[in-house]
Amino acid sequence: MFDFLDSGQYDLLGAFWVTAQLALYSAIGSLVWGTALVAMRVSPVPLMRGFATAYVNIVRNTPLTVVIVACSLGLNQTLGIKLGGGDFEEIGFRLAILGLIAYTGTFVCEALRSGINTVPPGQAEAARALGLGFTQVLGLVVLPQAFRAVVAPLANVLIALTKNTTVAAAISAAEAAFLMKEMIENEADALFAVFAVFAFGFIVLTLPTGLILGWAAKRLAVKR
């Protein structure tokens, strides 16, 4: 039933390595972009608050497939933005990362905003009384505690991001779902085995992440 694994025709490890890279790069970018968004959402500047609020509400409620395809059609095919050289698959890989960052950053933002709400207001007021500006209060007092409070929700976002990398197949990024589509077409007599292999692969990718970050959430939790 699993004879296709021994044929050497399919590069399963290579496909899952691309998926892991997609998840890693997108997670780093989403963390940075989500932090910037939450800083704008709690900013005293109305224009920044309005932009961040509108962006989060619009992008978070847009299907990820639409976001990914929009990056490919809008940036690459319409505007000619390739984010570097390479073949079609490499360009698709970079555009998929951009789309995942744009989408997942909104969930990181909301998770962090919930963490900010757990920080007692008196701490920010005390920091302002000492003469600290908004950026200093946010970076030195509020965000460090907010991050510690939302390790578990961020772990859920990361796990969802890993599974969402399958959408990159829509723009021909050579990750696991793209290979699975090819294998389903070629191995029609072993569909259950193909699904089982890829399900196991994603479990291997996501289960350790959940366990490690769950342990970290307990260790880093702020005692209140």
CSV table of C-alpha atoms in Angstrom, one decimal:
chain,number,residue,atom,x,y,z
A,1,MET,CA,0.0,0.0,0.0
A,2,PHE,CA,2.9,2.3,0.7
A,3,ASP,CA,5.0,1.2,-2.3
A,4,PHE,CA,5.1,4.7,-3.7
A,5,LEU,CA,7.4,5.7,-0.8
A,6,ASP,CA,10.1,3.3,-2.1
A,7,SER,CA,9.9,4.3,-5.8
A,8,GLY,CA,12.0,7.4,-5.4
A,9,GLN,CA,9.6,9.3,-7.7
A,10,TYR,CA,8.4,11.7,-4.9
A,11,ASP,CA,10.6,13.9,-2.7
A,12,LEU,CA,8.5,13.9,0.4
A,13,LEU,CA,11.3,15.1,2.7
A,14,GLY,CA,12.0,18.0,0.3
A,15,ALA,CA,8.3,19.0,0.2
A,16,PHE,CA,8.0,19.0,4.0
A,17,TRP,CA,11.2,20.9,4.2
A,18,VAL,CA,9.7,23.6,2.1
A,19,THR,CA,6.6,23.6,4.3
A,20,ALA,CA,8.8,23.9,7.4
A,21,GLN,CA,10.6,26.9,5.8
A,22,LEU,CA,7.3,28.5,4.8
A,23,ALA,CA,6.1,28.1,8.4
A,24,LEU,CA,9.3,29.4,10.0
A,25,TYR,CA,9.8,32.5,7.8
A,26,SER,CA,6.1,33.3,7.9
A,27,ALA,CA,6.1,33.0,11.7
A,28,ILE,CA,9.0,35.4,12.1
A,29,GLY,CA,7.5,37.9,9.7
A,30,SER,CA,4.0,37.6,11.3
A,31,LEU,CA,5.4,38.2,14.7
A,32,VAL,CA,7.2,41.4,13.6
A,33,TRP,CA,4.2,42.6,11.5
A,34,GLY,CA,1.7,41.6,14.3
A,35,THR,CA,3.7,43.5,16.9
A,36,ALA,CA,3.8,46.6,14.6
A,37,LEU,CA,0.0,46.3,14.1
A,38,VAL,CA,-0.8,46.1,17.8
A,39,ALA,CA,1.5,49.1,18.5
A,40,MET,CA,-0.5,51.0,16.0
A,41,ARG,CA,-3.8,49.8,17.4
A,42,VAL,CA,-3.0,51.1,20.9
A,43,SER,CA,-1.2,54.2,19.6
A,44,PRO,CA,-2.4,57.7,20.6
A,45,VAL,CA,-2.4,58.7,16.9
A,46,PRO,CA,-5.9,58.3,15.5
A,47,LEU,CA,-4.7,57.8,11.9
A,48,MET,CA,-2.5,54.8,12.9
A,49,ARG,CA,-5.3,53.3,15.1
A,50,GLY,CA,-7.7,53.6,12.2
A,51,PHE,CA,-5.4,52.0,9.7
A,52,ALA,CA,-4.5,49.1,12.0
A,53,THR,CA,-8.1,48.5,13.0
A,54,ALA,CA,-9.3,48.6,9.3
A,55,TYR,CA,-6.5,46.4,8.2
A,56,VAL,CA,-7.0,43.7,10.9
A,57,ASN,CA,-10.8,43.6,10.4
A,58,ILE,CA,-10.6,43.4,6.6
A,59,VAL,CA,-7.6,40.9,6.2
A,60,ARG,CA,-8.6,38.7,9.1
A,61,ASN,CA,-12.0,38.1,7.5
A,62,THR,CA,-10.7,37.6,4.0
A,63,PRO,CA,-10.1,33.9,3.0
A,64,LEU,CA,-6.4,33.1,3.0
A,65,THR,CA,-6.6,31.7,-0.5
A,66,VAL,CA,-7.8,35.1,-1.7
A,67,VAL,CA,-4.9,36.8,0.0
A,68,ILE,CA,-2.3,34.3,-1.4
A,69,VAL,CA,-3.7,34.5,-4.9
A,70,ALA,CA,-3.9,38.3,-4.7
A,71,CYS,CA,-0.2,38.4,-3.9
A,72,SER,CA,0.5,36.3,-7.0
A,73,LEU,CA,-1.9,38.0,-9.4
A,74,GLY,CA,-1.6,41.5,-8.1
A,75,LEU,CA,2.1,41.8,-7.2
A,76,ASN,CA,3.7,39.4,-9.6
A,77,GLN,CA,1.6,39.2,-12.7
A,78,THR,CA,0.1,42.8,-12.7
A,79,LEU,CA,2.8,44.9,-11.1
A,80,GLY,CA,5.8,42.6,-12.0
A,81,ILE,CA,7.0,42.4,-8.4
A,82,LYS,CA,9.0,39.2,-8.0
A,83,LEU,CA,10.7,39.8,-4.7
A,84,GLY,CA,14.0,38.6,-6.2
A,85,GLY,CA,15.0,36.3,-9.1
A,86,GLY,CA,14.5,32.6,-9.6
A,87,ASP,CA,12.0,30.3,-11.3
A,88,PHE,CA,8.3,30.3,-11.0
A,89,GLU,CA,8.3,28.0,-7.9
A,90,GLU,CA,10.8,30.2,-6.0
A,91,ILE,CA,8.8,33.3,-6.8
A,92,GLY,CA,5.7,31.5,-5.6
A,93,PHE,CA,7.5,30.6,-2.4
A,94,ARG,CA,8.4,34.2,-1.6
A,95,LEU,CA,4.9,35.5,-2.5
A,96,ALA,CA,3.3,32.8,-0.3
A,97,ILE,CA,5.4,33.9,2.6
A,98,LEU,CA,4.3,37.5,2.0
A,99,GLY,CA,0.7,36.5,1.9
A,100,LEU,CA,1.0,34.3,5.0
A,101,ILE,CA,2.6,37.2,6.9
A,102,ALA,CA,-0.1,39.7,5.8
A,103,TYR,CA,-2.8,37.3,7.0
A,104,THR,CA,-1.3,35.7,10.1
A,105,GLY,CA,0.0,39.0,11.4
A,106,THR,CA,-3.6,40.0,12.1
A,107,PHE,CA,-4.1,37.1,14.4
A,108,VAL,CA,-0.8,37.8,16.2
A,109,CYS,CA,-2.0,41.4,16.6
A,110,GLU,CA,-5.2,40.3,18.3
A,111,ALA,CA,-3.5,37.8,20.5
A,112,LEU,CA,-1.0,40.5,21.7
A,113,ARG,CA,-3.8,43.0,22.2
A,114,SER,CA,-5.5,40.6,24.5
A,115,GLY,CA,-2.2,40.2,26.3
A,116,ILE,CA,-1.9,44.0,26.6
A,117,ASN,CA,-5.3,44.1,28.3
A,118,THR,CA,-4.0,41.8,31.0
A,119,VAL,CA,-1.3,44.3,32.0
A,120,PRO,CA,-2.6,46.5,34.9
A,121,PRO,CA,-3.1,50.1,33.7
A,122,GLY,CA,-1.3,51.4,36.7
A,123,GLN,CA,2.0,50.1,35.4
A,124,ALA,CA,1.8,52.1,32.2
A,125,GLU,CA,0.6,55.2,34.2
A,126,ALA,CA,3.6,54.8,36.6
A,127,ALA,CA,6.0,54.5,33.6
A,128,ARG,CA,4.5,57.7,32.1
A,129,ALA,CA,4.8,59.4,35.4
A,130,LEU,CA,8.6,58.7,35.3
A,131,GLY,CA,8.8,60.5,32.0
A,132,LEU,CA,8.8,57.6,29.6
A,133,GLY,CA,7.2,58.1,26.2
A,134,PHE,CA,4.6,55.9,24.5
A,135,THR,CA,7.2,53.8,22.6
A,136,GLN,CA,9.3,53.3,25.8
A,137,VAL,CA,6.2,52.4,27.9
A,138,LEU,CA,5.1,49.9,25.2
A,139,GLY,CA,8.5,48.4,24.5
A,140,LEU,CA,9.8,48.3,28.1
A,141,VAL,CA,6.8,47.8,30.3
A,142,VAL,CA,3.7,46.6,28.4
A,143,LEU,CA,4.8,44.3,25.6
A,144,PRO,CA,7.2,42.1,27.6
A,145,GLN,CA,4.4,41.2,29.9
A,146,ALA,CA,1.9,40.9,27.1
A,147,PHE,CA,4.1,38.4,25.3
A,148,ARG,CA,4.5,36.2,28.4
A,149,ALA,CA,0.7,36.2,28.8
A,150,VAL,CA,-0.1,35.0,25.3
A,151,VAL,CA,2.5,32.3,24.6
A,152,ALA,CA,-0.3,29.7,24.5
A,153,PRO,CA,-2.5,31.7,22.0
A,154,LEU,CA,0.5,32.4,19.9
A,155,ALA,CA,1.3,28.7,19.8
A,156,ASN,CA,-2.2,28.1,18.4
A,157,VAL,CA,-1.6,30.8,15.8
A,158,LEU,CA,1.7,29.1,14.8
A,159,ILE,CA,0.1,25.7,14.6
A,160,ALA,CA,-2.7,27.2,12.4
A,161,LEU,CA,0.0,28.9,10.3
A,162,THR,CA,1.8,25.6,9.7
A,163,LYS,CA,-1.4,24.0,8.5
A,164,ASN,CA,-2.3,27.1,6.4
A,165,THR,CA,0.9,26.7,4.4
A,166,THR,CA,-1.0,24.2,2.3
A,167,VAL,CA,-2.8,27.1,0.7
A,168,ALA,CA,0.6,28.0,-1.0
A,169,ALA,CA,-0.1,25.2,-3.4
A,170,ALA,CA,-2.6,27.6,-5.0
A,171,ILE,CA,0.3,29.6,-6.5
A,172,SER,CA,2.5,26.5,-7.2
A,173,ALA,CA,4.8,26.8,-4.2
A,174,ALA,CA,6.5,23.3,-4.1
A,175,GLU,CA,5.4,22.4,-0.5
A,176,ALA,CA,3.7,19.4,0.9
A,177,ALA,CA,0.2,20.0,-0.4
A,178,PHE,CA,1.4,20.7,-3.9
A,179,LEU,CA,3.2,17.3,-3.9
A,180,MET,CA,0.1,15.6,-2.3
A,181,LYS,CA,-2.0,16.9,-5.2
A,182,GLU,CA,0.4,15.3,-7.7
A,183,MET,CA,0.5,12.0,-5.8
A,184,ILE,CA,-3.3,11.9,-5.6
A,185,GLU,CA,-3.4,12.1,-9.4
A,186,ASN,CA,-0.7,9.5,-9.9
A,187,GLU,CA,-1.6,7.1,-7.1
A,188,ALA,CA,-5.3,6.9,-7.4
A,189,ASP,CA,-5.3,3.3,-6.0
A,190,ALA,CA,-3.6,4.4,-2.8
A,191,LEU,CA,-5.5,7.5,-1.7
A,192,PHE,CA,-5.8,6.5,1.9
A,193,ALA,CA,-2.1,5.8,2.1
A,194,VAL,CA,-1.3,9.2,0.6
A,195,PHE,CA,-3.5,11.0,3.0
A,196,ALA,CA,-2.1,9.0,5.9
A,197,VAL,CA,1.5,9.9,5.0
A,198,PHE,CA,0.8,13.6,4.7
A,199,ALA,CA,-1.4,13.7,7.9
A,200,PHE,CA,1.5,12.1,9.8
A,201,GLY,CA,3.9,14.6,8.3
A,202,PHE,CA,1.9,17.5,9.6
A,203,ILE,CA,1.5,15.9,13.0
A,204,VAL,CA,5.3,15.6,13.2
A,205,LEU,CA,5.5,19.3,12.3
A,206,THR,CA,2.8,20.7,14.6
A,207,LEU,CA,2.7,18.4,17.7
A,208,PRO,CA,6.3,19.2,19.0
A,209,THR,CA,5.5,22.9,18.5
A,210,GLY,CA,2.4,22.7,20.6
A,211,LEU,CA,4.1,20.7,23.4
A,212,ILE,CA,7.1,22.9,23.6
A,213,LEU,CA,5.2,26.2,23.5
A,214,GLY,CA,2.6,24.8,26.0
A,215,TRP,CA,5.5,24.1,28.4
A,216,ALA,CA,6.9,27.5,27.8
A,217,ALA,CA,3.5,29.1,28.4
A,218,LYS,CA,3.4,27.6,31.9
A,219,ARG,CA,7.0,28.6,32.6
A,220,LEU,CA,6.6,32.1,31.5
A,221,ALA,CA,3.2,32.9,32.8
A,222,VAL,CA,3.0,36.1,34.8
A,223,LYS,CA,1.8,35.5,38.3
A,224,ARG,CA,-1.0,37.9,39.2
